Short mmCIF file of C-alpha atoms and ligand atoms in Angstrom, two decimals:
data_model
loop_
_atom_site.label_atom_id
_atom_site.label_comp_id
_atom_site.label_asym_id
_atom_site.label_seq_id
_atom_site.Cartn_x
_atom_site.Cartn_y
_atom_site.Cartn_z
CA UNK A 1 170.34 79.97 117.98
CA UNK A 2 171.93 81.17 121.18
CA UNK A 3 168.50 81.95 122.53
CA UNK A 4 167.30 78.47 121.73
CA UNK A 5 170.23 76.86 123.49
CA UNK A 6 169.84 79.20 126.43
CA UNK A 7 166.17 78.43 126.97
CA UNK A 8 166.83 74.71 126.52
CA UNK A 9 169.42 74.93 129.29
CA UNK A 10 167.01 76.83 131.49
CA UNK A 11 164.38 74.19 130.95
CA UNK A 12 166.81 71.47 131.99
CA UNK A 13 168.01 73.49 134.97
CA UNK A 14 164.51 74.00 136.35
CA UNK A 15 163.11 70.57 135.58
CA UNK A 16 161.87 68.70 138.64
CA UNK A 17 163.09 65.17 139.29
CA UNK A 18 161.17 62.47 137.46
CA UNK A 19 160.62 64.75 134.49
CA UNK A 20 158.29 62.96 132.11
CA UNK A 21 159.45 62.76 128.52
CA UNK A 22 157.28 63.73 125.59
CA UNK A 23 155.82 66.94 127.00
CA UNK A 24 154.75 69.70 124.64
CA UNK A 25 156.59 73.02 125.15
CA UNK A 26 153.50 74.38 126.99
CA UNK A 27 153.34 71.34 129.25
CA UNK A 28 157.06 71.61 129.99
CA UNK A 29 156.61 75.28 130.92
CA UNK A 30 153.56 74.51 133.07
CA UNK A 31 155.57 71.83 134.85
CA UNK A 32 158.59 74.09 135.32
CA UNK A 33 156.50 76.86 136.90
CA UNK A 34 154.64 74.32 139.04
CA UNK A 35 157.95 72.94 140.38
CA UNK A 36 159.27 76.43 141.08
CA UNK A 37 156.17 77.67 142.93
CA UNK A 38 155.82 74.49 145.01
CA UNK A 39 159.41 75.04 146.19
CA UNK A 40 158.63 78.45 147.74
CA UNK A 41 157.65 77.79 151.35
CA UNK A 42 154.71 80.17 151.31
CA UNK A 43 153.29 79.15 154.68
CA UNK A 44 152.18 81.87 157.06
CA UNK A 45 155.11 83.52 158.84
CA UNK A 46 157.81 82.47 156.36
CA UNK A 47 157.86 85.71 154.35
CA UNK A 48 158.18 83.75 151.10
CA UNK A 49 155.09 85.00 149.25
CA UNK A 50 156.80 88.23 148.06
CA UNK A 51 159.77 86.15 146.86
CA UNK A 52 157.47 83.89 144.88
CA UNK A 53 155.60 86.93 143.51
CA UNK A 54 158.93 88.37 142.33
CA UNK A 55 159.79 85.12 140.53
CA UNK A 56 156.42 85.18 138.73
CA UNK A 57 156.72 88.90 137.96
CA UNK A 58 160.08 88.21 136.28
CA UNK A 59 158.46 85.51 134.14
CA UNK A 60 155.81 88.00 132.98
CA UNK A 61 158.44 90.64 132.29
CA UNK A 62 160.48 88.20 130.23
CA UNK A 63 157.36 87.36 128.21
CA UNK A 64 156.85 91.01 127.27
CA UNK A 65 154.42 92.33 129.90
CA UNK A 66 155.41 95.90 130.72
CA UNK A 67 156.40 96.97 134.21
CA UNK A 68 153.31 99.20 134.51
CA UNK A 69 151.09 96.14 134.08
CA UNK A 70 152.82 94.06 136.77
CA UNK A 71 152.14 94.99 140.38
CA UNK A 72 153.52 93.38 143.51
CA UNK A 73 151.58 94.83 146.44
CA UNK A 74 153.31 94.07 149.73
CA UNK A 75 151.24 93.75 152.89
CA UNK A 76 153.06 92.95 156.14
CA UNK A 77 155.01 89.70 155.53
CA UNK A 78 153.03 88.76 152.44
CA UNK A 79 151.99 90.32 149.11
CA UNK A 80 149.60 90.07 146.19
CA UNK A 81 150.47 89.99 142.52
CA UNK A 82 148.30 91.69 139.90
CA UNK A 83 149.13 91.38 136.19
CA UNK A 84 147.15 93.07 133.46
CA UNK A 85 146.93 91.53 130.00
CA UNK A 86 145.84 94.44 127.82
CA UNK A 87 142.98 93.92 125.40
CA UNK A 88 142.06 96.10 122.44
CA UNK A 89 138.96 97.37 124.26
CA UNK A 90 136.75 96.35 121.36
CA UNK A 91 134.10 94.77 123.58
CA UNK A 92 133.78 97.94 125.72
CA UNK A 93 133.46 95.69 128.72
CA UNK A 94 135.22 95.74 132.07
CA UNK A 95 138.07 93.27 132.65
CA UNK A 96 137.83 89.66 133.76
CA UNK A 97 139.87 88.57 136.78
CA UNK A 98 141.74 85.23 136.92
CA UNK A 99 142.40 84.22 140.50
CA UNK A 100 144.42 81.99 142.78
CA UNK A 101 146.33 82.44 146.03
CA UNK A 102 150.08 82.05 146.49
CA UNK A 103 150.10 80.99 150.15
CA UNK A 104 149.61 77.43 151.39
CA UNK A 105 148.52 75.73 154.59
CA UNK A 106 151.50 74.89 156.83
CA UNK A 107 153.03 71.47 156.10
CA UNK A 108 155.32 69.64 158.52
CA UNK A 109 157.90 67.76 156.41
CA UNK A 110 158.45 65.14 159.15
CA UNK A 111 154.81 64.06 158.82
CA UNK A 112 154.89 63.74 155.04
CA UNK A 113 156.06 60.72 153.06
CA UNK A 114 157.82 63.04 150.58
CA UNK A 115 159.22 66.56 150.93
CA UNK A 116 156.14 68.83 150.75
CA UNK A 117 158.17 71.62 149.12
CA UNK A 118 159.52 69.58 146.22
CA UNK A 119 157.26 68.79 143.30
CA UNK A 120 157.44 65.03 142.95
CA UNK A 121 155.86 63.12 140.11
CA UNK A 122 155.09 59.52 141.02
CA UNK A 123 152.54 56.93 139.90
CA UNK A 124 150.62 59.45 137.82
CA UNK A 125 150.39 62.08 140.56
CA UNK A 126 152.11 65.37 141.33
CA UNK A 127 152.80 65.50 145.07
CA UNK A 128 153.56 68.61 147.13
CA UNK A 129 151.97 71.20 149.41
CA UNK A 130 149.77 73.39 147.24
CA UNK A 131 149.48 70.97 144.32
CA UNK A 132 145.72 70.99 144.83
CA UNK A 133 145.25 74.21 146.87
CA UNK A 134 146.12 76.17 144.82
CA UNK A 135 149.56 76.44 143.27
CA UNK A 136 148.25 74.39 140.35
CA UNK A 137 145.94 77.34 139.69
CA UNK A 138 148.81 79.81 140.06
CA UNK A 139 151.03 77.85 137.68
CA UNK A 140 148.36 77.18 135.05
CA UNK A 141 146.92 80.69 134.93
CA UNK A 142 150.46 82.11 134.73
CA UNK A 143 151.52 79.61 132.05
CA UNK A 144 148.54 80.53 129.90
CA UNK A 145 149.11 84.27 130.19
CA UNK A 146 152.68 83.64 128.96
CA UNK A 147 151.48 81.37 126.17
CA UNK A 148 148.75 83.73 124.95
CA UNK A 149 151.26 86.57 124.93
CA UNK A 150 153.71 84.51 122.91
CA UNK A 151 150.93 83.66 120.44
CA UNK A 152 150.10 87.40 120.15
CA UNK A 153 146.53 86.81 121.29
CA UNK A 154 144.73 90.12 121.80
CA UNK A 155 141.63 89.88 123.99
CA UNK A 156 138.70 92.23 123.41
CA UNK A 157 138.96 93.47 127.00
CA UNK A 158 141.63 93.35 129.68
CA UNK A 159 142.34 90.07 131.46
CA UNK A 160 143.78 90.53 134.93
CA UNK A 161 145.60 88.03 137.12
CA UNK A 162 144.91 88.43 140.83
CA UNK A 163 147.07 86.21 143.02
CA UNK A 164 146.51 86.93 146.72
CA UNK A 165 148.96 86.18 149.51
CA UNK A 166 147.12 85.01 152.65
CA UNK A 167 143.89 83.29 151.65
CA UNK A 168 144.50 80.45 154.10
CA UNK A 169 144.85 82.75 157.11
CA UNK A 170 143.85 86.42 157.28
CA UNK A 171 142.54 87.15 153.76
CA UNK A 172 143.97 90.63 154.30
CA UNK A 173 145.58 90.82 150.84
CA UNK A 174 142.31 90.40 148.95
CA UNK A 175 140.64 92.87 151.31
CA UNK A 176 143.49 95.31 150.66
CA UNK A 177 143.14 94.91 146.88
CA UNK A 178 139.40 95.49 146.95
CA UNK A 179 139.56 98.44 149.36
CA UNK A 180 142.80 100.21 148.44
CA UNK A 181 143.57 99.16 144.86
CA UNK A 182 140.15 98.97 143.30
CA UNK A 183 141.47 100.53 140.07
CA UNK A 184 143.78 97.54 139.60
CA UNK A 185 141.21 94.84 140.27
CA UNK A 186 137.96 96.41 139.14
CA UNK A 187 136.23 93.92 136.85
CA UNK A 188 132.97 92.72 135.43
CA UNK A 189 133.44 89.34 137.07
CA UNK A 190 136.14 86.99 138.39
CA UNK A 191 137.11 83.43 137.52
CA UNK A 192 138.62 81.74 140.58
CA UNK A 193 140.75 78.61 140.30
CA UNK A 194 140.33 78.14 144.06
CA UNK A 195 136.78 76.79 143.95
CA UNK A 196 134.53 74.52 141.92
CA UNK A 197 135.93 71.66 139.87
CA UNK A 198 135.14 68.13 138.84
CA UNK A 199 134.73 64.84 140.65
CA UNK A 200 136.02 61.57 139.24
CA UNK A 201 134.38 58.33 140.30
CA UNK A 202 136.59 55.67 141.85
CA UNK A 203 136.66 54.09 138.37
CA UNK A 204 138.39 57.27 137.12
CA UNK A 205 135.40 58.40 135.04
CA UNK A 206 134.16 62.00 135.37
CA UNK A 207 130.99 62.16 137.50
CA UNK A 208 129.97 65.77 137.98
CA UNK A 209 131.33 69.33 137.70
CA UNK A 210 130.56 71.90 140.39
CA UNK A 211 130.60 75.58 139.40
CA UNK A 212 130.86 77.54 142.62
CA UNK A 213 128.78 80.73 142.69
CA UNK A 214 128.36 81.31 146.41
CA UNK A 215 130.06 80.77 149.73
CA UNK A 216 128.47 80.80 153.14
CA UNK A 217 129.82 83.35 155.57
CA UNK A 218 131.97 81.93 158.33
CA UNK A 219 131.43 83.73 161.63
CA UNK A 220 131.94 82.79 165.26
CA UNK A 221 130.35 84.32 168.34
CA UNK A 222 131.30 84.14 171.99
CA UNK A 223 128.36 83.59 174.32
CA UNK A 224 129.32 84.50 177.88
CA UNK A 225 127.60 84.44 181.28
CA UNK A 226 129.23 86.37 184.14
CA UNK A 227 128.65 85.98 187.87
CA UNK A 228 130.16 87.40 191.09
CA UNK A 229 131.22 83.85 191.99
CA UNK A 230 132.25 82.84 195.52
CA UNK A 231 133.18 79.75 197.50
CA UNK A 232 131.85 76.47 196.14
CA UNK A 233 130.69 75.48 199.65
CA UNK A 234 128.21 78.39 199.56
CA UNK A 235 126.28 77.81 196.34
CA UNK A 236 123.95 80.56 195.17
CA UNK A 237 120.89 80.24 192.97
CA UNK A 238 122.56 81.83 189.95
CA UNK A 239 125.56 80.07 188.45
CA UNK A 240 127.42 81.02 185.28
CA UNK A 241 127.83 77.42 184.09
CA UNK A 242 124.17 76.47 184.62
CA UNK A 243 123.05 79.65 182.91
CA UNK A 244 125.39 79.09 179.97
CA UNK A 245 124.03 75.55 179.68
CA UNK A 246 120.47 76.96 179.59
CA UNK A 247 121.50 79.47 176.92
CA UNK A 248 123.06 76.71 174.80
CA UNK A 249 119.90 74.60 175.03
CA UNK A 250 117.95 77.54 173.60
CA UNK A 251 120.37 77.86 170.69
CA UNK A 252 120.17 74.10 170.14
CA UNK A 253 116.38 74.24 169.95
CA UNK A 254 116.33 77.09 167.45
CA UNK A 255 116.32 76.65 163.70
CA UNK A 256 117.18 79.44 161.32
CA UNK A 257 114.60 79.89 158.56
CA UNK A 258 114.79 77.88 155.35
CA UNK A 259 116.41 79.83 152.50
CA UNK A 260 117.27 79.25 148.88
CA UNK A 261 118.84 80.87 145.81
CA UNK A 262 118.94 79.98 142.12
CA UNK A 263 122.24 78.21 142.84
CA UNK A 264 120.95 76.07 145.70
CA UNK A 265 117.79 75.11 143.78
CA UNK A 266 119.81 74.15 140.70
CA UNK A 267 122.22 72.18 142.89
CA UNK A 268 119.46 70.30 144.75
CA UNK A 269 117.66 69.49 141.53
CA UNK A 270 120.74 68.06 139.82
CA UNK A 271 122.26 66.35 142.86
CA UNK A 272 118.88 65.05 143.97
CA UNK A 273 118.51 63.21 140.68
CA UNK A 274 121.86 61.51 141.32
CA UNK A 275 121.19 60.73 145.03
CA UNK A 276 119.30 57.52 145.78
CA UNK A 277 116.56 57.10 148.39
CA UNK A 278 114.49 59.55 150.44
CA UNK A 279 117.25 62.17 150.62
CA UNK A 280 117.48 62.40 146.83
CA UNK A 281 113.69 62.61 146.61
CA UNK A 282 113.59 65.37 149.22
CA UNK A 283 116.29 67.32 147.35
CA UNK A 284 114.24 67.18 144.16
CA UNK A 285 111.00 68.06 145.92
CA UNK A 286 112.62 71.02 147.62
CA UNK A 287 114.09 72.19 144.30
CA UNK A 288 110.61 72.08 142.75
CA UNK A 289 108.96 73.77 145.73
CA UNK A 290 111.13 75.30 148.46
CA UNK A 291 108.00 75.73 150.60
CA UNK A 292 107.73 71.93 150.90
CA UNK A 293 108.22 71.64 154.66
CA UNK A 294 108.44 67.86 154.72
CA UNK A 295 111.27 67.97 152.18
CA UNK A 296 113.04 70.67 154.21
CA UNK A 297 112.72 68.42 157.30
CA UNK A 298 114.49 65.55 155.54
CA UNK A 299 117.32 67.86 154.40
CA UNK A 300 117.55 69.29 157.90
CA UNK A 301 118.24 65.81 159.28
CA UNK A 302 120.97 65.14 156.66
CA UNK A 303 124.34 66.57 157.77
CA UNK A 304 125.65 66.86 154.19
CA UNK A 305 122.62 68.88 153.07
CA UNK A 306 121.35 70.82 156.08
CA UNK A 307 123.71 73.74 155.41
CA UNK A 308 122.46 74.11 151.84
CA UNK A 309 119.07 75.36 152.93
CA UNK A 310 119.67 77.53 155.99
CA UNK A 311 122.10 79.29 158.30
CA UNK A 312 123.49 76.92 160.92
CA UNK A 313 125.06 77.75 164.30
CA UNK A 314 126.60 75.20 166.65
CA UNK A 315 128.79 75.32 169.78
CA UNK A 316 132.39 74.28 169.09
CA UNK A 317 134.38 75.40 172.17
CA UNK A 318 133.67 75.75 175.85
CA UNK A 319 135.47 77.33 178.80
CA UNK A 320 134.38 78.36 182.27
CA UNK A 321 135.29 78.60 185.93
CA UNK A 322 138.72 79.11 187.44
CA UNK A 323 139.07 76.63 190.31
CA UNK A 324 137.61 73.31 191.36
CA UNK A 325 136.35 74.80 194.65
CA UNK A 326 135.04 78.16 193.42
CA UNK A 327 131.74 79.29 191.96
CA UNK A 328 132.43 80.18 188.33
CA UNK A 329 132.82 83.88 187.61
CA UNK A 330 132.28 83.31 183.93
CA UNK A 331 131.43 80.66 181.39
CA UNK A 332 131.86 81.07 177.64
CA UNK A 333 130.92 79.00 174.62
CA UNK A 334 132.09 79.64 171.06
CA UNK A 335 129.28 79.35 168.58
CA UNK A 336 130.39 78.78 164.97
CA UNK A 337 127.90 79.87 162.33
CA UNK A 338 127.76 79.20 158.58
CA UNK A 339 125.57 81.99 157.34
CA UNK A 340 123.45 81.80 154.23
CA UNK A 341 124.72 84.17 151.49
CA UNK A 342 122.98 87.52 151.69
CA UNK A 343 122.30 87.36 155.46
CA UNK A 344 124.18 89.94 157.54
CA UNK A 345 126.45 88.68 160.32
CA UNK A 346 124.95 91.28 162.67
CA UNK A 347 121.47 89.87 162.11
CA UNK A 348 122.63 86.41 163.14
CA UNK A 349 124.19 87.96 166.26
CA UNK A 350 120.86 89.65 167.04
CA UNK A 351 119.00 86.37 166.65
CA UNK A 352 121.40 84.62 169.04
CA UNK A 353 121.14 87.48 171.56
CA UNK A 354 117.34 87.33 171.38
CA UNK A 355 117.41 83.59 172.10
CA UNK A 356 119.66 83.72 175.15
CA UNK A 357 118.22 86.83 176.81
CA UNK A 358 119.60 89.98 178.40
CA UNK A 359 121.79 88.39 181.06
CA UNK A 360 123.97 86.67 178.47
CA UNK A 361 126.57 88.48 176.34
CA UNK A 362 126.84 87.66 172.63
CA UNK A 363 129.94 89.02 170.86
CA UNK A 364 131.10 88.39 167.32
CA UNK A 365 134.74 87.30 166.99
CA UNK A 366 136.72 89.49 164.57
CA UNK A 367 134.95 91.17 161.66
CA UNK A 368 133.76 88.44 159.29
CA UNK A 369 132.85 89.45 155.74
CA UNK A 370 129.66 88.27 154.10
CA UNK A 371 128.43 88.33 150.54
CA UNK A 372 125.51 87.52 148.27
CA UNK A 373 125.51 84.64 145.81
CA UNK A 374 126.75 85.54 142.34
CA UNK A 375 124.11 85.40 139.61
CA UNK A 376 124.20 82.47 137.19
CA UNK A 377 125.46 84.64 134.32
CA UNK A 378 124.60 83.14 130.95
CA UNK A 379 128.00 84.00 129.42
CA UNK A 380 129.97 82.40 132.25
CA UNK A 381 127.73 79.33 132.47
CA UNK A 382 127.94 78.80 128.71
CA UNK A 383 131.72 79.26 128.46
CA UNK A 384 132.51 77.01 131.43
CA UNK A 385 130.11 74.37 130.14
CA UNK A 386 131.75 74.49 126.69
CA UNK A 387 135.27 74.18 128.05
CA UNK A 388 134.50 71.54 130.66
CA UNK A 389 132.74 69.54 127.94
CA UNK A 390 135.73 69.94 125.61
CA UNK A 391 137.66 68.09 128.33
CA UNK A 392 134.93 65.65 129.48
CA UNK A 393 132.03 65.58 127.03
CA UNK A 394 128.55 65.53 128.54
CA UNK A 395 129.54 65.71 132.21
CA UNK A 396 126.80 67.36 134.25
CA UNK A 397 127.52 70.98 135.32
CA UNK A 398 125.98 71.92 138.66
CA UNK A 399 126.07 75.33 140.37
CA UNK A 400 127.25 74.95 143.97
CA UNK A 401 127.34 76.95 147.17
CA UNK A 402 130.33 76.14 149.37
CA UNK A 403 130.03 76.06 153.12
CA UNK A 404 133.54 77.51 153.52
CA UNK A 405 134.78 80.91 152.51
CA UNK A 406 137.63 82.07 150.25
CA UNK A 407 138.90 85.24 148.56
CA UNK A 408 135.81 85.12 146.36
CA UNK A 409 133.74 86.29 149.31
CA UNK A 410 135.50 89.67 149.37
CA UNK A 411 135.08 90.22 145.66
CA UNK A 412 131.41 89.28 145.76
CA UNK A 413 130.94 91.62 148.71
CA UNK A 414 132.58 94.37 146.62
CA UNK A 415 130.09 93.80 143.80
CA UNK A 416 132.31 91.67 141.54
CA UNK A 417 130.50 88.37 140.84
CA UNK A 418 132.96 85.51 141.34
CA UNK A 419 132.88 81.98 140.01
CA UNK A 420 134.90 79.04 141.36
CA UNK A 421 135.75 77.28 138.11
CA UNK A 422 138.76 75.04 138.73
CA UNK A 423 139.42 72.73 135.79
CA UNK A 424 140.72 69.91 137.97
CA UNK A 425 138.90 66.57 138.03
CA UNK A 426 139.90 64.44 141.00
CA UNK A 427 138.60 61.43 142.96
CA UNK A 428 137.27 62.12 146.45
CA UNK A 429 139.74 59.49 147.68
CA UNK A 430 142.66 61.47 146.15
CA UNK A 431 141.66 64.77 147.73
CA UNK A 432 144.02 65.71 150.56
CA UNK A 433 143.89 69.48 150.42
CA UNK A 434 145.13 71.07 153.67
CA UNK A 435 146.19 67.53 154.67
CA UNK A 436 149.16 65.22 154.31
CA UNK A 437 150.59 64.09 150.97
CA UNK A 438 148.49 66.56 148.95
CA UNK A 439 148.44 65.61 145.27
CA UNK A 440 146.76 66.01 141.89
CA UNK A 441 146.65 63.61 138.95
CA UNK A 442 149.28 64.49 136.34
CA UNK A 443 146.80 63.96 133.53
CA UNK A 444 144.28 66.25 135.26
CA UNK A 445 146.94 68.95 135.58
CA UNK A 446 147.73 69.04 131.86
CA UNK A 447 144.03 68.79 130.95
CA UNK A 448 143.39 71.75 133.22
CA UNK A 449 146.16 73.68 131.47
CA UNK A 450 144.30 73.43 128.17
CA UNK A 451 140.99 74.17 129.87
CA UNK A 452 142.23 77.56 131.16
CA UNK A 453 143.74 78.34 127.77
CA UNK A 454 140.43 77.78 126.00
CA UNK A 455 138.44 79.55 128.72
CA UNK A 456 140.63 82.66 128.54
CA UNK A 457 140.26 82.80 124.76
CA UNK A 458 136.56 82.00 124.93
CA UNK A 459 135.62 84.69 127.51
CA UNK A 460 138.40 87.11 126.56
CA UNK A 461 137.30 87.10 122.92
CA UNK A 462 133.92 88.59 123.77
ZN1 ZN B 1 142.65 77.60 148.51
#
């Protein structure tokens, strides 16, 4: 009895303002954890990720996870959290990872209509930094581990939570896990809450579900021309700015070859059927025959689709010269590339260098990681389809390749196929991730809670 009273008090103590009545115990717990994690200011530089990891670790401990299965792995000012849910090993298969990241994009409270670090429920939405990206994933995956434990569920293989700590900035924590703690995160495949998900139409009806299997590599290059320079009253034939301009025109004129994967073909087929006009027709024609050059041309001229079928590189920044009355000693452009999965960053650098010639330097910025697309595994496709349909019967499931890059990239590169399988359905007009007044629909949040629960039992039971 004392325990009951105690936990009831805790629940009241942690409840966020505007607490909705009539929640099930699971929903109340999912809401409590959501409110707690939103309140940690896990922006870069705040040092709050380890504090949040400790809070979650204590929740797992209280639920009966042993200390040897809970790992907080500090890295500089941040940390990752890895929690192993032991199975009985009956399936003789490697573990499944369940992923999210604990950090958020910086939010300036003065620009927001509500405090970004307080979970606020209003008009059917949960507001707060990280509600969509991706503290909802953190809270729901954690809640379900606690719930399954309480229900004495025993999976047939280990299930492992991997919450990273700097996905929005350096991605050093996931790199650290893969390189230095492989034993903790080794797995057959990973289910990532930070990718994929459903779209609601403006009428609130589910339209389509995207299952993310691939991410393009993000890499930038600096293209630089150097020159001895001199006084601007004594112009010479060679000039760093002219020569950089010539180099950029060559990059502009070049097109990387058309490419495809089983994911992009499945995406173009399904999306093409739902896209009216010549673009939709071209998508379907390309899906049926990726050698159809006319179809590729149409996609190439469509900003939303061009990146689906090839690597793209465009100039995004420019600097050069040092004085109004001096010949420039250098001129540099930053070229941002979105590289098709499976293509090496170095090969793109070589292509750029070949285009601009020997007199122009081409240097990659940093050390970008690249990865292949994950295969459309039958078990994953079937389980996600089942559980999405349990939530929204009949909605079309489409494999997608994102043009951005997340933690999944590092796992894929390390040979662990990774699937972005968020259970959130949201309208495009409600999507403010990384922006102001980030929010998710309350109904979508609780639906997603049940989705993860079923998905963990579904995949974990095999
Ligand atoms: Zn994210």
